[in-house]
CSV table of C-alpha atoms in Angstrom, one decimal:
chain,number,residue,atom,x,y,z
A,1358,MET,CA,3.1,30.5,-20.5
A,1359,ILE,CA,1.2,32.6,-23.0
A,1360,ASN,CA,1.8,35.8,-21.0
A,1361,LYS,CA,2.9,36.6,-17.4
A,1362,HIS,CA,-0.7,36.1,-16.0
A,1363,PHE,CA,-1.8,32.9,-17.8
A,1364,VAL,CA,-0.4,29.5,-18.9
A,1365,LEU,CA,-1.8,27.0,-21.5
A,1366,LEU,CA,-1.2,23.5,-20.1
A,1367,HIS,CA,-2.1,21.4,-23.2
A,1368,GLN,CA,-2.7,22.4,-26.9
A,1369,ALA,CA,-6.2,20.7,-26.7
A,1370,ASP,CA,-7.3,22.8,-23.7
A,1371,ASN,CA,-10.2,25.3,-23.9
A,1372,VAL,CA,-9.0,27.0,-20.7
A,1373,PHE,CA,-6.0,29.0,-19.5
A,1374,VAL,CA,-4.8,28.8,-15.9
A,1375,CYS,CA,-3.9,32.0,-14.0
A,1376,CYS,CA,-0.3,32.1,-12.6
A,1377,LYS,CA,-0.3,35.7,-11.6
A,1378,GLN,CA,-3.3,37.5,-10.1
A,1379,LEU,CA,-5.2,39.9,-12.3
A,1380,ALA,CA,-7.9,42.5,-11.2
A,1381,ALA,CA,-11.3,42.9,-12.7
A,1382,GLY,CA,-11.1,45.4,-15.7
A,1383,SER,CA,-7.5,44.6,-16.4
A,1384,LEU,CA,-6.6,44.1,-20.0
A,1385,THR,CA,-4.6,41.0,-21.1
A,1386,THR,CA,-3.6,39.5,-24.4
A,1387,LEU,CA,-4.6,35.9,-24.9
A,1388,GLU,CA,-3.0,34.5,-28.0
A,1389,THR,CA,-3.1,37.8,-29.9
A,1390,VAL,CA,-6.6,38.8,-28.8
A,1391,GLU,CA,-7.0,41.4,-26.1
A,1392,VAL,CA,-9.6,41.0,-23.6
A,1393,ALA,CA,-10.8,42.7,-20.4
A,1394,MET,CA,-11.3,40.6,-17.2
A,1395,THR,CA,-14.8,40.8,-15.9
A,1396,THR,CA,-13.9,39.7,-12.4
A,1397,ASP,CA,-10.7,39.3,-10.3
A,1398,ILE,CA,-8.8,36.2,-11.4
A,1399,THR,CA,-6.5,34.7,-8.7
A,1400,VAL,CA,-3.7,32.2,-9.1
A,1401,GLY,CA,-4.8,28.7,-10.0
A,1402,HIS,CA,-8.2,29.8,-11.5
A,1403,LYS,CA,-9.3,29.2,-15.0
A,1404,ILE,CA,-10.5,31.5,-17.9
A,1405,ALA,CA,-12.0,30.4,-21.2
A,1406,ARG,CA,-9.7,30.1,-24.2
A,1407,THR,CA,-12.7,30.0,-26.7
A,1408,GLU,CA,-16.4,30.4,-26.7
A,1409,ILE,CA,-17.9,27.5,-24.8
A,1410,SER,CA,-21.5,26.3,-25.2
A,1411,LYS,CA,-23.6,24.9,-22.4
A,1412,GLY,CA,-23.0,21.2,-22.2
A,1413,ASP,CA,-19.5,21.4,-23.8
A,1414,LYS,CA,-16.7,19.6,-22.0
A,1415,ILE,CA,-14.2,21.8,-20.2
A,1416,ILE,CA,-10.7,20.6,-21.3
A,1417,LYS,CA,-7.6,21.0,-19.0
A,1418,TYR,CA,-4.3,19.0,-19.2
A,1419,GLY,CA,-5.8,17.8,-22.5
A,1420,VAL,CA,-8.7,15.9,-20.8
A,1421,SER,CA,-12.2,16.6,-19.7
A,1422,ILE,CA,-12.5,18.0,-16.2
A,1423,GLY,CA,-16.4,18.5,-16.4
A,1424,SER,CA,-19.1,20.2,-18.4
A,1425,ALA,CA,-20.2,23.8,-18.9
A,1426,THR,CA,-23.6,24.5,-17.2
A,1427,GLN,CA,-24.1,27.7,-19.2
A,1428,ASP,CA,-22.7,29.4,-22.3
A,1429,ILE,CA,-19.2,30.9,-21.5
A,1430,VAL,CA,-17.6,33.7,-23.4
A,1431,PHE,CA,-13.9,34.1,-24.4
A,1432,GLY,CA,-11.8,35.2,-21.5
A,1433,GLU,CA,-14.6,34.6,-18.8
A,1434,HIS,CA,-13.8,33.1,-15.4
A,1435,ILE,CA,-14.7,29.3,-15.3
A,1436,HIS,CA,-15.5,27.8,-12.0
A,1437,MET,CA,-18.4,26.2,-10.1
A,1438,HIS,CA,-20.9,28.8,-11.1
A,1439,ASN,CA,-20.7,27.8,-14.8
A,1440,MET,CA,-19.3,24.2,-14.8
A,1441,LYS,CA,-19.9,21.0,-13.0
A,1442,SER,CA,-18.4,17.5,-12.4
A,1443,ASP,CA,-19.5,14.7,-14.7
A,1444,TYR,CA,-18.8,12.4,-11.7
A,1445,ILE,CA,-19.6,13.8,-8.2
A,1446,ALA,CA,-20.7,17.2,-6.9
A,1447,SER,CA,-18.2,19.6,-5.4
A,1448,HIS,CA,-18.9,21.5,-2.2
A,1449,THR,CA,-17.8,24.6,-0.4
A,1450,ARG,CA,-18.0,25.6,3.3
A,1451,GLN,CA,-21.4,27.1,2.7
A,1452,SER,CA,-22.9,24.7,0.3
A,1453,ARG,CA,-22.6,21.3,-1.2
A,1454,THR,CA,-23.3,22.5,-4.7
A,1455,GLY,CA,-20.9,25.3,-4.9
A,1456,GLU,CA,-23.2,28.2,-5.5
A,1457,GLU,CA,-21.4,30.5,-3.1
A,1458,SER,CA,-17.9,30.1,-1.7
B,129,MET,CA,23.7,6.3,2.8
B,130,LYS,CA,23.4,4.2,6.0
B,131,GLY,CA,20.4,2.6,7.6
B,132,TYR,CA,19.5,0.9,10.9
B,133,LEU,CA,19.5,-2.8,10.2
B,134,ARG,CA,16.3,-4.5,11.5
B,135,ALA,CA,16.0,-8.2,12.1
B,136,ASP,CA,13.7,-8.7,9.1
B,137,GLY,CA,16.4,-7.3,6.9
B,138,ARG,CA,14.8,-4.0,6.2
B,139,LYS,CA,16.6,-0.8,7.0
B,140,GLY,CA,15.5,2.4,8.7
B,141,ILE,CA,16.5,6.0,8.3
B,142,ARG,CA,15.4,6.9,11.8
B,143,ASN,CA,15.6,5.1,15.2
B,144,VAL,CA,12.3,6.2,16.8
B,145,ILE,CA,11.0,4.8,20.2
B,146,LEU,CA,7.2,4.7,19.9
B,147,VAL,CA,4.8,5.0,22.8
B,148,THR,CA,1.4,3.8,21.7
B,149,TYR,CA,-1.8,3.9,23.5
B,150,LEU,CA,-4.5,1.5,22.6
B,151,VAL,CA,-7.6,3.4,23.7
B,152,GLU,CA,-8.4,7.1,24.3
B,153,CYS,CA,-8.5,6.3,28.1
B,154,ALA,CA,-4.8,5.6,27.9
B,155,HIS,CA,-4.0,8.7,25.8
B,156,HIS,CA,-3.1,11.0,28.7
B,157,VAL,CA,-0.6,8.6,30.3
B,158,ALA,CA,1.1,7.8,27.0
B,159,ARG,CA,1.3,11.5,26.1
B,160,SER,CA,2.7,12.4,29.5
B,161,VAL,CA,5.5,9.7,29.1
B,162,VAL,CA,6.4,11.3,25.7
B,163,ALA,CA,6.2,14.8,27.1
B,164,ASP,CA,8.3,14.1,30.2
B,165,SER,CA,10.9,12.1,28.4
B,166,THR,CA,14.2,14.0,27.6
B,167,ASP,CA,14.7,11.8,24.5
B,168,ASP,CA,13.9,13.8,21.3
B,169,GLU,CA,13.1,10.7,19.3
B,170,VAL,CA,10.3,9.3,21.5
B,171,GLN,CA,7.1,9.7,19.6
B,172,LEU,CA,3.4,9.3,20.4
B,173,ILE,CA,0.9,7.2,18.3
B,174,GLY,CA,-2.4,5.6,19.3
B,175,PHE,CA,-5.9,4.3,18.6
B,176,PRO,CA,-8.9,6.0,20.3
B,177,GLY,CA,-11.6,3.3,20.1
B,178,CYS,CA,-12.6,0.6,22.5
B,179,TYR,CA,-14.0,-1.8,19.9
B,180,PRO,CA,-11.6,-4.3,18.3
B,181,ASN,CA,-10.9,-3.8,14.6
B,182,GLU,CA,-8.7,-6.0,12.3
B,183,TYR,CA,-7.6,-3.1,10.1
B,184,SER,CA,-6.4,-0.9,13.0
B,185,LEU,CA,-4.5,-3.9,14.5
B,186,LYS,CA,-2.9,-4.5,11.1
B,187,ILE,CA,-1.9,-0.8,10.7
B,188,MET,CA,-0.6,-0.6,14.2
B,189,GLU,CA,1.5,-3.8,13.6
B,190,GLY,CA,2.9,-2.3,10.5
B,191,LEU,CA,3.8,0.9,12.3
B,192,CYS,CA,5.3,-0.7,15.4
B,193,SER,CA,7.5,-3.0,13.2
B,194,HIS,CA,8.4,-0.1,10.8
B,195,PRO,CA,12.1,0.1,9.8
B,196,ASN,CA,12.3,3.6,11.3
B,197,VAL,CA,11.2,2.2,14.7
B,198,GLY,CA,13.8,0.9,17.3
B,199,GLY,CA,11.5,0.0,20.2
B,200,VAL,CA,7.9,0.2,21.4
B,201,LEU,CA,6.1,0.9,24.6
B,202,ILE,CA,2.5,-0.2,24.6
B,203,VAL,CA,0.2,1.7,27.0
B,204,SER,CA,-3.2,0.0,27.7
B,205,LEU,CA,-5.9,0.9,30.1
B,206,GLY,CA,-6.7,-2.7,30.6
B,207,CYS,CA,-10.3,-3.3,29.6
B,208,GLU,CA,-10.3,-2.0,26.0
B,209,GLY,CA,-10.8,-4.3,23.0
B,210,PHE,CA,-7.5,-3.8,21.2
B,211,ASN,CA,-5.6,-7.0,21.0
B,212,ARG,CA,-2.5,-5.8,23.0
B,213,GLU,CA,-1.0,-9.3,23.2
B,214,GLN,CA,-1.0,-9.8,19.5
B,215,LEU,CA,0.5,-6.4,19.0
B,216,ALA,CA,3.3,-7.1,21.5
B,217,LYS,CA,4.0,-10.5,19.9
B,218,THR,CA,4.3,-9.0,16.4
B,219,VAL,CA,6.8,-6.4,17.7
B,220,GLU,CA,8.8,-9.0,19.6
B,221,ALA,CA,8.9,-11.3,16.5
B,222,SER,CA,10.2,-8.3,14.5
B,223,GLY,CA,13.3,-8.4,16.8
B,224,ARG,CA,12.5,-5.1,18.5
B,225,PRO,CA,12.3,-4.5,22.3
B,226,VAL,CA,8.7,-4.0,23.4
B,227,GLU,CA,7.2,-3.4,26.8
B,228,THR,CA,3.5,-3.2,27.8
B,229,LEU,CA,2.1,-1.2,30.7
B,230,VAL,CA,-1.5,-1.8,31.8
B,231,ILE,CA,-2.8,1.3,33.8
B,232,GLN,CA,-5.3,-0.7,35.7
B,233,GLN,CA,-2.5,-3.1,36.9
B,234,SER,CA,0.1,-0.4,37.4
B,235,GLY,CA,-1.4,1.7,40.2
B,236,GLY,CA,-2.9,4.5,38.1
B,237,THR,CA,-1.8,7.5,36.2
B,238,ARG,CA,1.2,8.8,38.2
B,239,LYS,CA,2.8,5.4,38.7
B,240,THR,CA,2.3,4.4,35.1
B,241,ILE,CA,3.9,7.5,33.8
B,242,GLU,CA,6.9,6.9,36.0
B,243,ALA,CA,7.1,3.3,34.8
B,244,GLY,CA,6.7,4.5,31.4
B,245,LEU,CA,9.7,6.8,31.6
B,246,SER,CA,11.9,3.9,32.9
B,247,SER,CA,10.6,1.7,30.0
B,248,VAL,CA,11.5,4.4,27.4
B,249,SER,CA,15.1,4.6,28.7
B,250,ARG,CA,15.5,0.8,28.6
B,251,LEU,CA,14.1,0.6,25.0
B,252,ARG,CA,16.4,3.4,23.9
B,253,GLU,CA,19.5,1.7,25.3
B,254,ILE,CA,18.7,-1.4,23.3
B,255,ALA,CA,17.6,0.6,20.2
B,256,ASP,CA,21.0,2.5,20.3
B,257,GLN,CA,22.8,-0.8,19.8
B,258,THR,CA,21.2,-1.3,16.4
B,259,GLU,CA,23.8,-1.7,13.7
B,260,LEU,CA,24.1,1.1,11.1
B,261,VAL,CA,24.9,-0.5,7.7
B,262,PRO,CA,25.2,0.7,4.1
B,263,MET,CA,21.7,1.3,2.6
B,264,ALA,CA,21.1,1.5,-1.1
B,265,MET,CA,18.4,3.5,-3.0
B,266,ASN,CA,16.6,0.3,-4.0
B,267,GLU,CA,16.0,-0.3,-0.2
B,268,LEU,CA,14.0,3.0,0.2
B,269,VAL,CA,10.3,3.2,0.2
B,270,VAL,CA,8.7,6.7,-0.6
B,271,GLY,CA,5.1,7.6,-0.5
B,272,THR,CA,3.3,10.6,-1.9
B,273,ILE,CA,0.2,12.5,-0.9
B,274,CYS,CA,-1.4,15.9,-1.8
B,275,GLY,CA,-3.2,18.1,0.7
B,276,GLY,CA,-4.6,21.5,0.5
B,277,SER,CA,-4.5,21.3,-3.3
B,278,ASP,CA,-5.3,24.2,-5.6
B,279,GLY,CA,-5.1,25.1,-9.2
B,280,THR,CA,-1.4,25.3,-9.0
B,281,SER,CA,-0.8,21.8,-7.5
B,282,GLY,CA,-1.2,20.0,-10.8
B,283,ILE,CA,1.1,22.4,-12.6
B,284,GLY,CA,4.2,22.5,-10.4
B,285,ALA,CA,4.4,20.3,-7.4
B,286,ASN,CA,2.6,17.1,-8.5
B,287,PRO,CA,4.4,16.7,-11.9
B,288,ALA,CA,7.7,17.4,-10.1
B,289,VAL,CA,7.0,14.7,-7.6
B,290,GLY,CA,6.2,12.5,-10.5
B,291,ARG,CA,9.6,13.2,-12.1
B,292,CYS,CA,11.2,12.4,-8.7
B,293,PHE,CA,9.3,9.1,-8.6
B,294,ASP,CA,10.5,8.2,-12.1
B,295,LYS,CA,14.1,8.7,-10.9
B,296,LEU,CA,13.6,6.8,-7.7
B,297,ILE,CA,12.0,3.9,-9.7
B,298,GLU,CA,15.0,3.9,-12.0
B,299,ASP,CA,17.0,3.3,-8.9
B,300,ASP,CA,14.6,0.3,-8.2
B,301,ALA,CA,13.1,2.0,-5.1
B,302,ILE,CA,9.5,1.3,-4.0
B,303,CYS,CA,7.2,4.3,-4.6
B,304,MET,CA,3.5,4.5,-3.7
B,305,PHE,CA,0.7,6.8,-4.4
B,306,GLU,CA,-2.9,6.6,-3.0
B,307,GLU,CA,-6.4,8.1,-2.5
B,308,THR,CA,-8.4,6.4,-5.2
B,309,GLY,CA,-11.2,8.9,-4.5
B,310,GLU,CA,-8.9,11.6,-5.8
B,311,LEU,CA,-8.1,9.5,-8.9
B,312,ILE,CA,-11.7,9.5,-10.1
B,313,GLY,CA,-11.6,10.2,-13.8
B,314,CYS,CA,-8.0,8.8,-14.3
B,315,GLU,CA,-8.9,5.1,-14.0
B,316,GLN,CA,-8.6,4.3,-17.8
B,317,ILE,CA,-5.2,5.9,-18.2
B,318,MET,CA,-4.0,4.3,-15.0
B,319,ALA,CA,-5.2,0.9,-16.1
B,320,GLU,CA,-3.1,1.3,-19.3
B,321,ARG,CA,0.0,1.8,-17.2
B,322,ALA,CA,-0.6,-1.5,-15.3
B,323,ILE,CA,2.0,-4.2,-15.9
B,324,THR,CA,-0.7,-6.8,-16.6
B,325,PRO,CA,-4.2,-6.4,-18.1
B,326,GLU,CA,-5.6,-8.1,-15.0
B,327,LEU,CA,-4.1,-5.5,-12.7
B,328,GLY,CA,-5.5,-2.9,-15.0
B,329,VAL,CA,-9.0,-4.3,-14.3
B,330,GLU,CA,-8.4,-4.3,-10.5
B,331,ILE,CA,-7.3,-0.6,-10.8
B,332,ILE,CA,-10.5,0.4,-12.6
B,333,LYS,CA,-12.5,-1.6,-10.1
B,334,SER,CA,-10.9,0.2,-7.1
B,335,VAL,CA,-11.7,3.6,-8.6
B,336,GLU,CA,-15.3,2.7,-9.3
B,337,LYS,CA,-15.5,1.4,-5.7
B,338,ALA,CA,-14.2,4.9,-4.5
B,339,GLU,CA,-16.7,6.8,-6.7
B,340,ASP,CA,-19.5,4.6,-5.4
B,341,TYR,CA,-18.4,5.0,-1.8
B,342,TYR,CA,-18.0,8.8,-1.9
B,343,THR,CA,-21.3,9.2,-3.7
B,344,ARG,CA,-23.1,7.3,-1.0
B,345,MET,CA,-21.3,9.4,1.7
B,346,GLY,CA,-22.6,12.6,-0.1
B,347,TYR,CA,-19.3,14.3,-0.5
B,348,GLY,CA,-16.4,13.8,-2.9
B,349,SER,CA,-12.8,14.1,-1.7
B,350,PHE,CA,-13.0,17.8,-2.3
B,351,ALA,CA,-12.5,20.5,0.4
B,352,PRO,CA,-13.7,24.1,0.3
B,353,GLY,CA,-10.0,25.3,0.0
B,354,ASN,CA,-9.7,23.4,-3.2
B,355,ALA,CA,-12.5,25.5,-4.7
B,356,GLU,CA,-11.2,28.7,-3.4
B,357,GLY,CA,-7.9,27.8,-5.1
B,358,GLY,CA,-9.5,27.4,-8.4
B,359,LEU,CA,-10.3,23.8,-8.6
B,360,SER,CA,-13.9,23.3,-9.8
B,361,THR,CA,-14.5,19.6,-9.9
B,362,GLN,CA,-13.4,16.2,-8.5
B,363,GLU,CA,-11.9,15.1,-11.8
B,364,GLU,CA,-10.0,18.4,-12.2
B,365,LYS,CA,-8.5,17.8,-8.8
B,366,SER,CA,-7.8,14.1,-9.8
B,367,MET,CA,-5.9,15.0,-13.0
B,368,GLY,CA,-3.6,17.2,-10.8
B,369,ALA,CA,-3.2,14.7,-8.1
B,370,TYR,CA,-2.5,11.9,-10.7
B,371,ALA,CA,0.6,13.6,-11.9
B,372,LYS,CA,2.3,12.7,-8.7
B,373,SER,CA,2.5,9.1,-9.9
B,374,GLY,CA,5.0,10.0,-12.7
B,375,SER,CA,5.2,7.9,-15.9
B,376,SER,CA,6.4,4.5,-14.7
B,377,LYS,CA,4.4,1.3,-15.1
B,378,ILE,CA,2.2,0.6,-12.2
B,379,HIS,CA,3.4,-2.6,-10.6
B,380,GLY,CA,0.7,-3.4,-8.1
B,381,LEU,CA,-2.4,-2.4,-6.2
B,382,ILE,CA,-2.0,-2.7,-2.4
B,383,LYS,CA,-4.2,-2.0,0.5
B,384,PRO,CA,-3.2,-0.1,3.7
B,385,GLY,CA,-0.6,-2.2,5.7
B,386,ASP,CA,0.4,-4.3,2.7
B,387,ILE,CA,4.2,-4.1,2.2
B,388,PRO,CA,5.6,-4.3,-1.3
B,389,THR,CA,8.8,-6.1,-1.5
B,390,GLN,CA,10.0,-5.4,-5.1
B,391,GLY,CA,11.0,-2.0,-6.6
B,392,GLY,CA,8.4,-0.2,-8.6
B,393,LEU,CA,5.3,2.0,-8.5
B,394,TYR,CA,2.3,0.9,-6.4
B,395,LEU,CA,-1.2,2.3,-6.1
B,396,MET,CA,-2.7,2.1,-2.6
B,397,ASP,CA,-6.5,1.5,-2.5
B,398,VAL,CA,-7.5,3.4,0.7
B,399,VAL,CA,-11.3,3.0,0.3
B,400,PRO,CA,-12.9,0.4,2.6
B,401,ASP,CA,-14.6,-2.6,1.0
B,402,GLY,CA,-18.3,-3.4,1.5
B,403,ASP,CA,-21.0,-1.0,2.5
B,404,PRO,CA,-20.0,2.3,4.1
B,405,MET,CA,-19.5,1.4,7.7
B,406,PHE,CA,-17.2,3.7,9.7
B,407,GLY,CA,-17.7,7.0,7.8
B,408,PHE,CA,-15.4,8.7,5.3
B,409,PRO,CA,-12.6,6.7,3.8
B,410,ASN,CA,-10.0,9.1,5.0
B,411,ILE,CA,-11.1,11.7,7.4
B,412,VAL,CA,-8.0,13.8,6.9
B,413,ASP,CA,-4.6,13.7,5.1
B,414,SER,CA,-2.7,12.5,8.2
B,415,ALA,CA,-4.8,9.2,8.1
B,416,GLU,CA,-3.4,8.5,4.6
B,417,ILE,CA,0.1,9.3,5.6
B,418,VAL,CA,-0.2,6.8,8.5
B,419,GLU,CA,-1.4,4.1,6.0
B,420,MET,CA,1.5,4.7,3.6
B,421,ILE,CA,3.9,4.5,6.6
B,422,ALA,CA,2.3,1.3,7.8
B,423,SER,CA,3.0,0.0,4.3
B,424,GLY,CA,6.7,0.7,4.8
B,425,SER,CA,7.2,4.3,3.6
B,426,HIS,CA,10.4,5.8,5.0
B,427,ILE,CA,9.6,9.2,3.6
B,428,ILE,CA,6.5,11.0,2.5
B,429,LEU,CA,6.5,13.6,-0.3
B,430,PHE,CA,3.5,16.0,0.5
B,431,THR,CA,2.4,18.4,-2.2
B,432,THR,CA,0.3,21.4,-1.4
B,433,GLY,CA,-1.0,24.6,-3.0
B,434,ARG,CA,-3.1,26.2,-0.2
B,435,GLY,CA,-0.4,25.3,2.3
B,436,SER,CA,-0.5,22.3,4.6
B,437,VAL,CA,2.0,22.4,7.5
B,438,VAL,CA,1.6,18.8,8.8
B,439,GLY,CA,4.3,16.3,9.4
B,440,SER,CA,4.0,12.7,10.9
B,441,ALA,CA,5.2,10.4,13.5
B,442,ILE,CA,7.7,7.7,12.5
B,443,SER,CA,8.6,8.9,8.9
B,444,PRO,CA,9.8,12.4,7.8
B,445,VAL,CA,7.4,14.4,5.6
B,446,ILE,CA,8.9,16.6,2.9
B,447,LYS,CA,6.6,19.5,1.9
B,448,VAL,CA,6.5,20.5,-1.8
B,449,CYS,CA,4.7,23.8,-2.4
B,450,ALA,CA,3.1,24.5,-5.8
B,451,ASN,CA,1.7,28.0,-5.2
B,452,PRO,CA,4.4,30.8,-5.2
B,453,GLU,CA,2.1,33.1,-3.1
B,454,THR,CA,1.7,30.3,-0.5
B,455,TYR,CA,5.4,29.6,-0.5
B,456,GLU,CA,6.2,33.3,0.3
B,457,ASN,CA,3.6,33.2,3.1
B,458,LEU,CA,4.5,29.8,4.6
B,459,SER,CA,8.2,29.4,3.5
B,460,GLU,CA,9.3,28.1,7.1
B,461,ASP,CA,7.1,25.2,6.6
B,462,MET,CA,8.0,24.4,3.0
B,463,ASP,CA,11.0,22.2,1.9
B,464,ILE,CA,10.7,22.7,-1.8
B,465,ASN,CA,9.5,25.8,-3.7
B,466,ALA,CA,7.7,24.3,-6.7
B,467,GLY,CA,6.1,27.7,-7.2
B,468,LYS,CA,9.2,28.4,-9.4
B,469,VAL,CA,7.5,26.3,-12.1
B,470,ILE,CA,4.4,28.6,-12.4
B,471,ASN,CA,6.6,31.7,-12.1
B,472,GLY,CA,8.6,30.4,-15.1
B,473,GLU,CA,11.9,30.3,-13.0
B,474,ALA,CA,12.4,26.6,-13.1
B,475,THR,CA,11.2,23.6,-15.1
B,476,VAL,CA,9.3,20.6,-13.7
B,477,ASP,CA,12.5,18.6,-14.4
B,478,GLN,CA,14.7,20.9,-12.3
B,479,VAL,CA,12.3,20.9,-9.3
B,480,GLY,CA,11.9,17.1,-9.6
B,481,GLU,CA,15.7,16.8,-9.4
B,482,GLU,CA,15.6,19.1,-6.3
B,483,ILE,CA,13.1,16.8,-4.6
B,484,TYR,CA,15.1,13.7,-5.5
B,485,GLN,CA,18.3,15.2,-4.0
B,486,LEU,CA,16.4,16.2,-0.8
B,487,VAL,CA,15.0,12.7,-0.4
B,488,LYS,CA,18.5,11.4,-0.4
B,489,GLU,CA,19.6,14.1,2.2
B,490,VAL,CA,16.6,13.3,4.4
B,491,ALA,CA,17.3,9.6,4.1
B,492,GLN,CA,20.8,10.4,5.4
B,493,GLY,CA,19.5,12.1,8.4
B,494,LYS,CA,18.8,15.7,7.4
B,495,GLN,CA,15.6,16.8,9.1
B,496,SER,CA,12.8,18.0,7.0
B,497,LYS,CA,11.0,21.3,7.9
B,498,SER,CA,8.1,19.6,9.6
B,499,GLU,CA,10.5,17.4,11.6
B,500,GLU,CA,12.4,20.5,12.7
B,501,LEU,CA,9.2,22.2,13.8
B,502,GLY,CA,8.2,19.1,15.8
B,503,HIS,CA,5.2,18.0,13.7
B,504,GLN,CA,4.2,14.4,14.6
B,505,GLU,CA,0.5,14.3,13.5
B,506,PHE,CA,-1.1,10.9,13.8
B,507,VAL,CA,-4.7,9.7,13.0
B,508,LEU,CA,-5.9,6.1,13.0
B,509,THR,CA,-9.6,5.2,13.0
B,510,TYR,CA,-11.8,2.3,12.1
B,511,LYS,CA,-12.0,0.7,8.6
B,512,LYS,CA,-12.8,-2.6,7.0
B,513,PHE,CA,-10.9,-4.2,4.2
B,514,GLU,CA,-10.9,-7.5,2.4
B,515,GLY,CA,-7.5,-8.9,1.3
B,516,ILE,CA,-6.2,-8.0,-2.2
B,517,GLY,CA,-6.8,-10.4,-5.1
B,518,PRO,CA,-4.2,-12.5,-6.9
B,519,SER,CA,-4.1,-10.1,-9.9
B,520,CYS,CA,-3.1,-7.1,-7.7
B,521,LEU,CA,0.5,-8.0,-7.2
B,522,PRO,CA,1.8,-9.6,-10.4
B,523,THR,CA,5.2,-11.2,-10.0
B,524,ILE,CA,6.4,-10.7,-13.5
B,525,ARG,CA,8.5,-7.5,-14.1
């Protein structure tokens, strides 16, 4: 755990995983850099550990879990709105592509 | 630890009487027998369809001759396609008492229910004479599944089950994991863990088959709750699910109903062979649980993040909850709080040890939470499989 809200699962990862909910606007320190959350982050969700460019792999557990579909800034929420599978599309109750959940 | 000694030498940790219906038309009668019986260990299973199917017969044979089962009542309408004679023959050959009631020949609903209640009492009397003998850890078969996964599953619960699996395999127990559609992206690392290169090739092929099958169905094995819980892609879910398998070598690739005989870790390929024919490979978690039980699992370790509450007929289900918020909300349904890992209150090793100890207790008769609450979910539908190839079960150790 890097602080009480986030955990780094593998040194090669470019994401942190939330282990305690954090509201939009809250400040948190990620490996010495302070950043404000731009959205509510709930348990199990990911935020960026670095700047990530469109097309870059998202790395979690030390392996690729998909690709960024847009540029992502440090500390930003990473989910179906800005990344996609390299294998098979994900779906939500409302849609198959995951635009809205 | 003690087990019920069956004629084939396998040992059970429960002594269940099964009432099984062979078509939906016989469901009400079978359910009424179970509901009206005063015996707590009479359980209902069944198959809904009227067309015959090799897979469902094989699974039903595996279930009705499962070590946890002491006797079977078959309830048939009479005109359905299910091969009731073959099923009865298999149960009889397994040394268990079996009776068949055909509603069309038994005077209808009320009379068949009455006859069923007498059958169940007779079956129980015989099952109660089963000898209880010492049972070792290397005679135990444990399966694992994840359901209602979220972003915490791969951090707490799944790796902890993996540690438990490693310990069980050190004891030479049989462990199985499954759902190749939820292992998409993990095929190369799994292949490297195979005990032979040929088995590795078969594992890669099974995951490629899953990817192709799910792509053609138009959906991955990915539910809306997975996304709400922070999982973004199939391969992210896969990496979390994969952790359940622990770090042992993979000893074989089996299909539903195949029963491993040597200790070790087995991957179950649950995706049908050939062109998609009967729909989604597994319509719901319970279908996968049933398949692992048909392959001999005495106990199922079920990891969850969002919070599944299911149990199963025949074999106890132990629930391991990864998400601390879910655990607080659904603690009555959860056997193990793996949310302690993400809260920093326990290590994965500690929770793995906790699961391992609970497996032993449940094997010795302690009821799991889902058993206590009366959960006996059961789903069996149509599928089509070819037999496994010779490379799938290497004999070298």
